[in-house]
Tab-separated table of C-alpha atoms and ligand atoms in Angstrom:
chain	number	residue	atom	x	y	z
A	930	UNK	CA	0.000	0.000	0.000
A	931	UNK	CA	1.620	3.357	-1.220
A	932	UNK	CA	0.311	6.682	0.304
A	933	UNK	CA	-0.382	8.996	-3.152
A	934	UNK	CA	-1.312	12.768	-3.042
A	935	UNK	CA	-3.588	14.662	-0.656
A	936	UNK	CA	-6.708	14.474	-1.376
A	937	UNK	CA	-8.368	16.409	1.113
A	938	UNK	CA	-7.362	18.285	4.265
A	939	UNK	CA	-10.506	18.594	6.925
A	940	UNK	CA	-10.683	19.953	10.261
A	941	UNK	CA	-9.139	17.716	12.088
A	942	UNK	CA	-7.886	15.440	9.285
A	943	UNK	CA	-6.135	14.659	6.113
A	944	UNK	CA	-7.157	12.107	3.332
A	945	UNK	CA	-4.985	10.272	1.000
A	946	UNK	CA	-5.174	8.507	-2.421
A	947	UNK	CA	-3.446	5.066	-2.274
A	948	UNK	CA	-2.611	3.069	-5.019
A	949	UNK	CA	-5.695	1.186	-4.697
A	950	UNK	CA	-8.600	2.848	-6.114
A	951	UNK	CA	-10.579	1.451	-3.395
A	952	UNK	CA	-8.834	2.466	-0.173
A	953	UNK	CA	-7.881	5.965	1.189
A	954	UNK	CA	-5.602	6.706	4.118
A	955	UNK	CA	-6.818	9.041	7.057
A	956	UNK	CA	-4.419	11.151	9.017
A	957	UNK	CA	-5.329	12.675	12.677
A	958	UNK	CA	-4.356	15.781	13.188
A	959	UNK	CA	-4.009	17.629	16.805
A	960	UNK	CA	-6.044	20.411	15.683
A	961	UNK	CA	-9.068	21.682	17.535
A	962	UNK	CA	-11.674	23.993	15.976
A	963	UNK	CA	-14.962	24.679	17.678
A	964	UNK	CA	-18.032	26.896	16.409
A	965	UNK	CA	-17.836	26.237	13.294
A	966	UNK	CA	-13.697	26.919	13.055
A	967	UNK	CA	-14.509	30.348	14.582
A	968	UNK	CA	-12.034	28.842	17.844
A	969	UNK	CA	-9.091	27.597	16.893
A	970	UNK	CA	-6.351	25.218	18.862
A	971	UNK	CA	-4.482	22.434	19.463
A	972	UNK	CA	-4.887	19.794	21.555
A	973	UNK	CA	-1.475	17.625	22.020
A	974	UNK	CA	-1.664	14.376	21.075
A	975	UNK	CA	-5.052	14.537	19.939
A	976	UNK	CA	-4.498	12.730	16.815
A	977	UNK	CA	-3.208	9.670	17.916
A	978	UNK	CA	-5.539	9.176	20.456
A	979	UNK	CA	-8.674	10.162	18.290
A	980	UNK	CA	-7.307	7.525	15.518
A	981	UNK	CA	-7.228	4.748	18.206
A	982	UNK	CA	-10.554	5.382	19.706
A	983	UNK	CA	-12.087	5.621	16.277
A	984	UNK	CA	-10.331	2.251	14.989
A	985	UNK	CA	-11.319	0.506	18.610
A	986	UNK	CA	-15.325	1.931	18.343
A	987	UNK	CA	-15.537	0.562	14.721
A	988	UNK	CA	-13.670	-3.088	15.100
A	989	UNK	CA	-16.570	-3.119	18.232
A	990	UNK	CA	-18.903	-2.129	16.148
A	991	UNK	CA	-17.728	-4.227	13.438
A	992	UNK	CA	-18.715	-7.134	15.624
A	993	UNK	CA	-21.874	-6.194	16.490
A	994	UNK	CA	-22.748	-6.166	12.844
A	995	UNK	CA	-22.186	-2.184	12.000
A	996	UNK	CA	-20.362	-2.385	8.732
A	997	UNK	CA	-17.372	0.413	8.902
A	998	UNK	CA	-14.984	2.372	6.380
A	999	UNK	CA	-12.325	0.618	8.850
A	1000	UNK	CA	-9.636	-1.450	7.032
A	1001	UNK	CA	-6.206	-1.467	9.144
A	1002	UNK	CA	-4.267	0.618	11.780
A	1003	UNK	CA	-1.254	1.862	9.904
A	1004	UNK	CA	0.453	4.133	12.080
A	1005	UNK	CA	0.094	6.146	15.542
A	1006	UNK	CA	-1.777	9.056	13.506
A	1007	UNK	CA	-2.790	7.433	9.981
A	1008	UNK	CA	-5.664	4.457	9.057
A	1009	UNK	CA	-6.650	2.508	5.823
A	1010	UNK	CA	-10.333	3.299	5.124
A	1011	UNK	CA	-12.548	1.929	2.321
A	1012	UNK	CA	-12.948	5.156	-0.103
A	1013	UNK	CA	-16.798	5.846	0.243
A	1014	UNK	CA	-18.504	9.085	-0.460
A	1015	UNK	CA	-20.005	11.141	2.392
A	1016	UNK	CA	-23.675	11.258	2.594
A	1017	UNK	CA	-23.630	15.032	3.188
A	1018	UNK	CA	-25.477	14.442	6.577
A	1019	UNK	CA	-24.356	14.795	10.241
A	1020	UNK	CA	-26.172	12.283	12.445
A	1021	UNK	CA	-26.655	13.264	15.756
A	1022	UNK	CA	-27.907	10.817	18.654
A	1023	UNK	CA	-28.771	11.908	22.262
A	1024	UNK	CA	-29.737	10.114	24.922
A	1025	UNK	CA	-29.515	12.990	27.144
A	1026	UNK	CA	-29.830	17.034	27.198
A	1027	UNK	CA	-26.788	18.866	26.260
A	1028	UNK	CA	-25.154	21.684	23.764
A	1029	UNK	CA	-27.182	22.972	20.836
A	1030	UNK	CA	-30.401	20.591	22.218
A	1031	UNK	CA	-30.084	22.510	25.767
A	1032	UNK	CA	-29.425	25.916	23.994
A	1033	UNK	CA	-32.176	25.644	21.793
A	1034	UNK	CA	-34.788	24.245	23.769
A	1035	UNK	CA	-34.083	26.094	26.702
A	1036	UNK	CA	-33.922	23.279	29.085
A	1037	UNK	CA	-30.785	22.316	31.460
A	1038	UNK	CA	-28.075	20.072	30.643
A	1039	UNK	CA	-28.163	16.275	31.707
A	1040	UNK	CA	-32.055	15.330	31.321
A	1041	UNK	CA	-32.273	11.762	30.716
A	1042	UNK	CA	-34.498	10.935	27.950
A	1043	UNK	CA	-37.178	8.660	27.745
A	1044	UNK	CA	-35.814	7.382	24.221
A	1045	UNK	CA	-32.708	8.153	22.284
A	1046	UNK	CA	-33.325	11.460	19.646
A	1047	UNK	CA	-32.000	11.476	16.276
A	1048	UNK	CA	-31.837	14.901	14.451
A	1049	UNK	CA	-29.388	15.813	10.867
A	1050	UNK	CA	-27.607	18.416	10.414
A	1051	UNK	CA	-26.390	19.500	6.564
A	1052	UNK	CA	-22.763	19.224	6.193
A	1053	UNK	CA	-22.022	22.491	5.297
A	1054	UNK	CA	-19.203	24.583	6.780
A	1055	UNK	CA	-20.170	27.767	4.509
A	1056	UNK	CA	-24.005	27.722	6.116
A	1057	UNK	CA	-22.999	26.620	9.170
A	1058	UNK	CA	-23.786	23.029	9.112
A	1059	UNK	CA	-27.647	24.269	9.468
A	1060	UNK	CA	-30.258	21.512	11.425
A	1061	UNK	CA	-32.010	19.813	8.187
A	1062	UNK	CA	-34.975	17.416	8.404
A	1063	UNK	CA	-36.156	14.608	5.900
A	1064	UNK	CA	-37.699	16.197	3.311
A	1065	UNK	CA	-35.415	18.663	3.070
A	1066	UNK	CA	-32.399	16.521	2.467
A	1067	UNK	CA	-34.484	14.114	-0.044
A	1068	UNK	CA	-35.227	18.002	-1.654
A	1069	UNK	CA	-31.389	18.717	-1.898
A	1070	UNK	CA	-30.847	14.986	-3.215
A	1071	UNK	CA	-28.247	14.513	-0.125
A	1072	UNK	CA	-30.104	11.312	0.364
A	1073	UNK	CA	-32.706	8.787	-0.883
A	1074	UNK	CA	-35.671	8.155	1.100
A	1075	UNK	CA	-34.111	4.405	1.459
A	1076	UNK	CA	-30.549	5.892	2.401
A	1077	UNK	CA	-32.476	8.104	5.054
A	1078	UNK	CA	-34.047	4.547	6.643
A	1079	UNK	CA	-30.631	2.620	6.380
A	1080	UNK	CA	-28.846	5.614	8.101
A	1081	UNK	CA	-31.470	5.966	10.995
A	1082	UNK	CA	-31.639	2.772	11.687
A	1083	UNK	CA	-27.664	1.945	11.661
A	1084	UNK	CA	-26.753	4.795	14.445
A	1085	UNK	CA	-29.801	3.607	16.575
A	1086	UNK	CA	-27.849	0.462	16.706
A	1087	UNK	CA	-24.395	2.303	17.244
A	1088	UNK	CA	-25.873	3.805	20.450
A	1089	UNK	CA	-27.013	0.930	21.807
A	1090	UNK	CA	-24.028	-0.952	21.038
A	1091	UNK	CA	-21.725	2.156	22.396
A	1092	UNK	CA	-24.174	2.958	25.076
A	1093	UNK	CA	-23.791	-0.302	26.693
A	1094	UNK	CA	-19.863	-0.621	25.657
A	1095	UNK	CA	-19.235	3.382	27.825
A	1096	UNK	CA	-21.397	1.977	30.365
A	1097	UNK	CA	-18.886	-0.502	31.412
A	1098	UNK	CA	-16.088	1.776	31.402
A	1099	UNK	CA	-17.962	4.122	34.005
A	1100	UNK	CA	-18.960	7.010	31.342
A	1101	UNK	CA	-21.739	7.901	30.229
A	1102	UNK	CA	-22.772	8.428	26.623
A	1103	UNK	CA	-24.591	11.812	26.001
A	1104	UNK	CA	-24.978	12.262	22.483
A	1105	UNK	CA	-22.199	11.898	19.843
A	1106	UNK	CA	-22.155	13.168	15.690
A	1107	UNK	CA	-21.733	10.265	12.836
A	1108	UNK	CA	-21.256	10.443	9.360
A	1109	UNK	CA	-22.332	7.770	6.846
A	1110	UNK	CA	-20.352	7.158	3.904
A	1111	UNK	CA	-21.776	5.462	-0.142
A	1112	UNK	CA	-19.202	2.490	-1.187
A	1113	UNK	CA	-18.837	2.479	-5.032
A	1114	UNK	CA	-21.529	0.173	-5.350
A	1115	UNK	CA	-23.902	1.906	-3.096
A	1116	UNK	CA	-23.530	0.545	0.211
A	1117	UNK	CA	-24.056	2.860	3.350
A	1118	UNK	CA	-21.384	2.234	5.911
A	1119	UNK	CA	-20.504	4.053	9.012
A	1120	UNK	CA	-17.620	6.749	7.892
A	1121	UNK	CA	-15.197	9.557	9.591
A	1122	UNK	CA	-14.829	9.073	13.218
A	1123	UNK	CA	-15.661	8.354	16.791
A	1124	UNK	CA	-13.514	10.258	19.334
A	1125	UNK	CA	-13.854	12.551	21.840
A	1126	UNK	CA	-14.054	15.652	19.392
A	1127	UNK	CA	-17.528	13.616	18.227
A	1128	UNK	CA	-19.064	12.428	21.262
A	1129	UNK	CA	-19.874	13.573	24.596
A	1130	UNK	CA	-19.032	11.554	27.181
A	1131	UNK	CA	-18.902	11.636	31.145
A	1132	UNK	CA	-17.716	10.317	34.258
A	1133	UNK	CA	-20.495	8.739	35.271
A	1134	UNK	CA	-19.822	8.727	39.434
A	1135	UNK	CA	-18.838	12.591	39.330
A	1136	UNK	CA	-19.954	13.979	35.739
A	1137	UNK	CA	-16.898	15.356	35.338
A	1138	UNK	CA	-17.098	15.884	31.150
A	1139	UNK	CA	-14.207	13.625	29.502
A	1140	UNK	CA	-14.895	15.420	25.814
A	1141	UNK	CA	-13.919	18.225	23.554
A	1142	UNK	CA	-16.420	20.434	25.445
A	1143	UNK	CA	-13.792	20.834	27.632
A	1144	UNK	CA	-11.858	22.570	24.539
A	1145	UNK	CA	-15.089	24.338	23.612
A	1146	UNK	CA	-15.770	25.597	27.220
A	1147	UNK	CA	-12.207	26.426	28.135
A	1148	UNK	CA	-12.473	23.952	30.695
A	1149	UNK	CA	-9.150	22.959	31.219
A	1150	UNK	CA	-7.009	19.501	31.530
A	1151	UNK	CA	-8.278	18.981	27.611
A	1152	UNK	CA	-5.190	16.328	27.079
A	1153	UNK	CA	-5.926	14.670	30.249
A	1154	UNK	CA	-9.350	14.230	29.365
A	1155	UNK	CA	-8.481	12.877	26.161
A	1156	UNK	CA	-5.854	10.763	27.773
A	1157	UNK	CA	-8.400	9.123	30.605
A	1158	UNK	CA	-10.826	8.246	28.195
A	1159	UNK	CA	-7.878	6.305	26.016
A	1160	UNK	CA	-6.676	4.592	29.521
A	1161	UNK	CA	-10.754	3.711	30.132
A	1162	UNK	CA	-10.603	2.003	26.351
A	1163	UNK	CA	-7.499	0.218	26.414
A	1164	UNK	CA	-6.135	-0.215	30.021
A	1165	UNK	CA	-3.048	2.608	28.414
B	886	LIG	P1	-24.316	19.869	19.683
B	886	LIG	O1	-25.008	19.688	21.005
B	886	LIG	O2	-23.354	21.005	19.649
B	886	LIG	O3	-25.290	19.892	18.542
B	886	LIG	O4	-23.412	18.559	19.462
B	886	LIG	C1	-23.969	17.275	19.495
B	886	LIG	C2	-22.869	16.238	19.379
B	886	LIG	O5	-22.258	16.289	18.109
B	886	LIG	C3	-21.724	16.411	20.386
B	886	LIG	O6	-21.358	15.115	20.874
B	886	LIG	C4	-20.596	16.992	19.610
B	886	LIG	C5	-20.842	16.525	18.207
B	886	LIG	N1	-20.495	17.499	17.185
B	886	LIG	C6	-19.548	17.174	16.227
B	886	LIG	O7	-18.990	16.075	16.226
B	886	LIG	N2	-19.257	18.105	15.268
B	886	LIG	C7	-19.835	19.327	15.224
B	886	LIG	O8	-19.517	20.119	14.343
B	886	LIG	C8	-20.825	19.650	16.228
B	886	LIG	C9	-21.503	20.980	16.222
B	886	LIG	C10	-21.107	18.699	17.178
């Protein structure tokens, strides 16, 4: 496997060609943007640690019958993913009041729901990734109606399956972002990342937050967060 040109250069990472036409090569970066890159930082070591997490959540969810971009660890900081297309769509699950949900509603942080809520937002960094419903993303042709169902029912399934998984590592899933990528021949399959910069996740004896809100919030100890919810996943 040869790394070819840049591709792409997100956010928080970089994507490669390879010399197969089916595979691309991710690279985690240690920058931090919040509010729509309005904030900008770094958080050391963020990279490596987001690439692990991401790599551990999908072979997990791999098992439990989620199919994944994931192909093969390559490095500290860079990943073998199955080239897919992203379904313009971020996916976001909550299973309890936080962020934009608290903000908009004007309710408190850390109601439990009843059931798990699933809203989109379109992927859109020049609108400001604005919320989007159904209709409207069948409208835009981000999605098919069928796409829509397959995607709904696939990160229902990746919160239970990382609901219960968090559980036994003493945190506490909030909500988290996914993005779904198209395979050439169609197939939906969980894309992009799982990580601390895409979930929200806390201690679940003292709620002490263990996520990027710490970054957004100017909490402090962002690294050590990042680094205790590593330890939690893989005893390092
Ligand atoms: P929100 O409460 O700000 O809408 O965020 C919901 C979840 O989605 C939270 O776990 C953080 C994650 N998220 C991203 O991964 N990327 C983003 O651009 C935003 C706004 C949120």
């Amino acid at each position: 496997m040869t790394k070819l040109e840049q591709l792409y250069e997100g956010k928080a990472k970089k994507v490669f060609k390879t010399d197969d036409e089916n595979l691309y090569i991710v690279d985690y970066k240690d920058d931090a943007t919040a509010f729509n890159g309005e904030k900008k930082g770094t958080i050391a070591g963020k990279g490596v640690i987001n690439n692990i997490m991401s790599n551990h959540m999908f072979q997990l969810l791999e098992k439990q019958g989620v199919p994944t971009h994931f192909v093969e660890q390559l490095s500290e900081r860079e990943t073998v993913v199955k080239k897919v297309s992203i379904v313009p769509l971020e996916v976001i699950i909550r299973n309890i009041s936080a962020g934009s949900f608290a903000k908009r509603y004007g309710v408190n942080e850390g109601i439990v729901f009843e059931q798990p809520t699933i809203e989109f937002s379109y992927k859109n960094d020049d609108l400001g990734d604005p919320l989007i419903n159904d209709y409207h993303a069948m409208a835009l042709k981000l999605a098919t109606a069928d796409e829509i169902e397959t995607i709904k029912k696939m990160a229902f399934k990746v919160n239970e399956v990382m609901k219960a998984y968090f559980d036994t590592l003493n945190v506490t899933l909030v909500d988290f972002k996914l993005e779904f990528g198209k395979t050439t021949d169609g197939t939906i399959i969980l894309a992009d990342e799982i990580s601390p910069d895409t979930c929200r996740l806390w201690d679940k004896d003292t709620g002490e937050k263990l996520d990027k809100d710490r970054f957004r919030r100017d909490l402090g100890n962002v690294e050590e967060a990042y680094q205790e919810i590593l330890r939690r996943l893989t005893g390092k």
